[in-house]
């Protein structure tokens, strides 16, 4: 059923093969895939490559892992069989700062659109996400999930499903690629309070319907976060060099 792997990114070829087998009906919803070990042996690749491919396929919603049962093909949305953004970005997932730039462009426009289009219910959802962050800051337990919840609530208020999907994909990839650095970002003294203050400013502009103000506030927030991440990464590199 599977073809030999050529000299290309291995996990990407595995993803493409499985997507093709789903598209042509060889694999159908509910079908169980062979184990990581068996597939690695059949394709003559490492289990790490299989795991990475499965991670991408699960992110795309094409497969699901059931504890104690195995990995299965899901009910498939035809759109996921078209070359998706997640797969394109996954190829260059190590260049996280390009992803940060893409996210900045999208988040800034999301804030501007939300200021024009957010309903009362959507404003309440954004406010609830902000209140949740305030509580977590008080408890000294601020996390990237709380941060994403706020940004995702703003994205939904744009009433643009494509923007929402793109943002979620980029956020997933960023958190996968930079989870350690993001945890450090939230642990540095003063950072959670700084981020909360910036989020509150974005929310206030959206609530007032001030599109330009929301846009500028979001831009400055993401720039500040990026600069702090750069500082943390640079400091980590210096510490590693000193250890070596």
Coordinates of C-alpha atoms in Angstrom, one line a residue, residues 102-209:
X102 CA 2.8 36.0 10.2
X103 CA 0.9 35.9 13.5
X104 CA 1.5 39.6 14.1
X105 CA 0.0 40.5 10.7
X106 CA -3.1 38.4 11.4
X107 CA -3.6 39.4 15.0
X108 CA -3.3 43.1 14.3
X109 CA -5.9 42.9 11.6
X110 CA -8.1 40.7 13.8
X111 CA -8.1 43.4 16.5
X112 CA -9.0 46.0 13.9
X113 CA -11.9 43.9 12.5
X114 CA -13.1 42.9 15.9
X115 CA -13.4 46.6 16.9
X116 CA -15.8 47.1 14.0
X117 CA -17.7 43.8 14.1
X118 CA -17.8 42.3 17.6
X119 CA -21.2 41.6 19.1
X120 CA -22.1 42.1 22.7
X121 CA -21.7 38.4 23.3
X122 CA -18.3 38.3 21.6
X123 CA -17.2 41.3 23.7
X124 CA -18.3 39.5 26.7
X125 CA -16.2 36.4 25.7
X126 CA -13.1 38.6 25.2
X127 CA -13.7 40.2 28.6
X128 CA -14.1 36.8 30.2
X129 CA -10.8 35.7 28.7
X130 CA -9.2 38.9 30.1
X131 CA -10.7 38.3 33.6
X132 CA -9.4 34.7 33.4
X133 CA -5.9 36.1 32.7
X134 CA -6.2 38.6 35.6
X135 CA -7.1 35.7 38.0
X136 CA -4.1 33.6 36.8
X137 CA -1.7 36.5 37.2
X138 CA -2.9 37.0 40.8
X139 CA -2.4 33.3 41.4
X140 CA 1.0 33.4 39.7
X141 CA -0.1 30.8 37.2
X142 CA -0.3 32.7 33.8
X143 CA 0.0 30.3 30.8
X144 CA 0.1 30.3 27.1
X145 CA -3.4 28.7 27.1
X146 CA -4.8 31.8 28.8
X147 CA -3.0 34.0 26.4
X148 CA -4.3 32.1 23.4
X149 CA -7.9 32.1 24.7
X150 CA -7.9 35.9 24.6
X151 CA -6.4 36.1 21.1
X152 CA -8.8 33.4 19.8
X153 CA -11.8 35.2 21.2
X154 CA -10.8 38.3 19.3
X155 CA -10.3 36.2 16.1
X156 CA -13.8 34.8 16.4
X157 CA -15.2 38.3 16.7
X158 CA -13.9 39.1 13.1
X159 CA -16.6 36.7 11.8
X160 CA -14.0 35.4 9.4
X161 CA -13.7 31.6 9.7
X162 CA -10.6 31.5 7.5
X163 CA -8.7 34.0 9.7
X164 CA -9.7 31.9 12.8
X165 CA -8.4 28.7 11.2
X166 CA -5.2 30.3 10.1
X167 CA -4.6 31.9 13.5
X168 CA -5.2 28.6 15.3
X169 CA -2.8 26.7 13.0
X170 CA -0.1 29.3 13.6
X171 CA -0.6 29.4 17.3
X172 CA -0.5 25.5 17.5
X173 CA 2.8 25.5 15.6
X174 CA 4.3 28.3 17.7
X175 CA 3.4 26.6 20.9
X176 CA 4.8 23.3 19.7
X177 CA 8.0 24.9 18.5
X178 CA 8.5 27.4 21.4
X179 CA 6.8 25.9 24.4
X180 CA 9.9 26.1 26.6
X181 CA 10.6 29.7 25.7
X182 CA 7.0 30.7 26.1
X183 CA 6.9 29.1 29.6
X184 CA 10.0 31.2 30.4
X185 CA 8.3 34.3 29.0
X186 CA 5.4 33.9 31.5
X187 CA 7.7 33.2 34.4
X188 CA 10.0 36.2 34.2
X189 CA 9.1 38.6 37.0
X190 CA 6.8 41.4 35.7
X191 CA 6.1 39.9 32.3
X192 CA 2.6 38.5 33.1
X193 CA 1.6 41.9 34.5
X194 CA 3.0 43.6 31.4
X195 CA 1.2 41.3 29.0
X196 CA -2.1 41.6 31.0
X197 CA -1.8 45.4 30.8
X198 CA -1.3 45.2 27.0
X199 CA -4.2 42.8 26.6
X200 CA -6.5 45.1 28.6
X201 CA -5.6 48.0 26.3
X202 CA -6.4 46.0 23.2
X203 CA -9.8 45.0 24.8
X204 CA -10.7 48.6 25.7
X205 CA -10.1 49.8 22.1
X206 CA -12.2 46.9 20.7
X207 CA -15.0 47.6 23.2
X208 CA -15.0 51.3 22.2
X209 CA -15.1 50.4 18.5

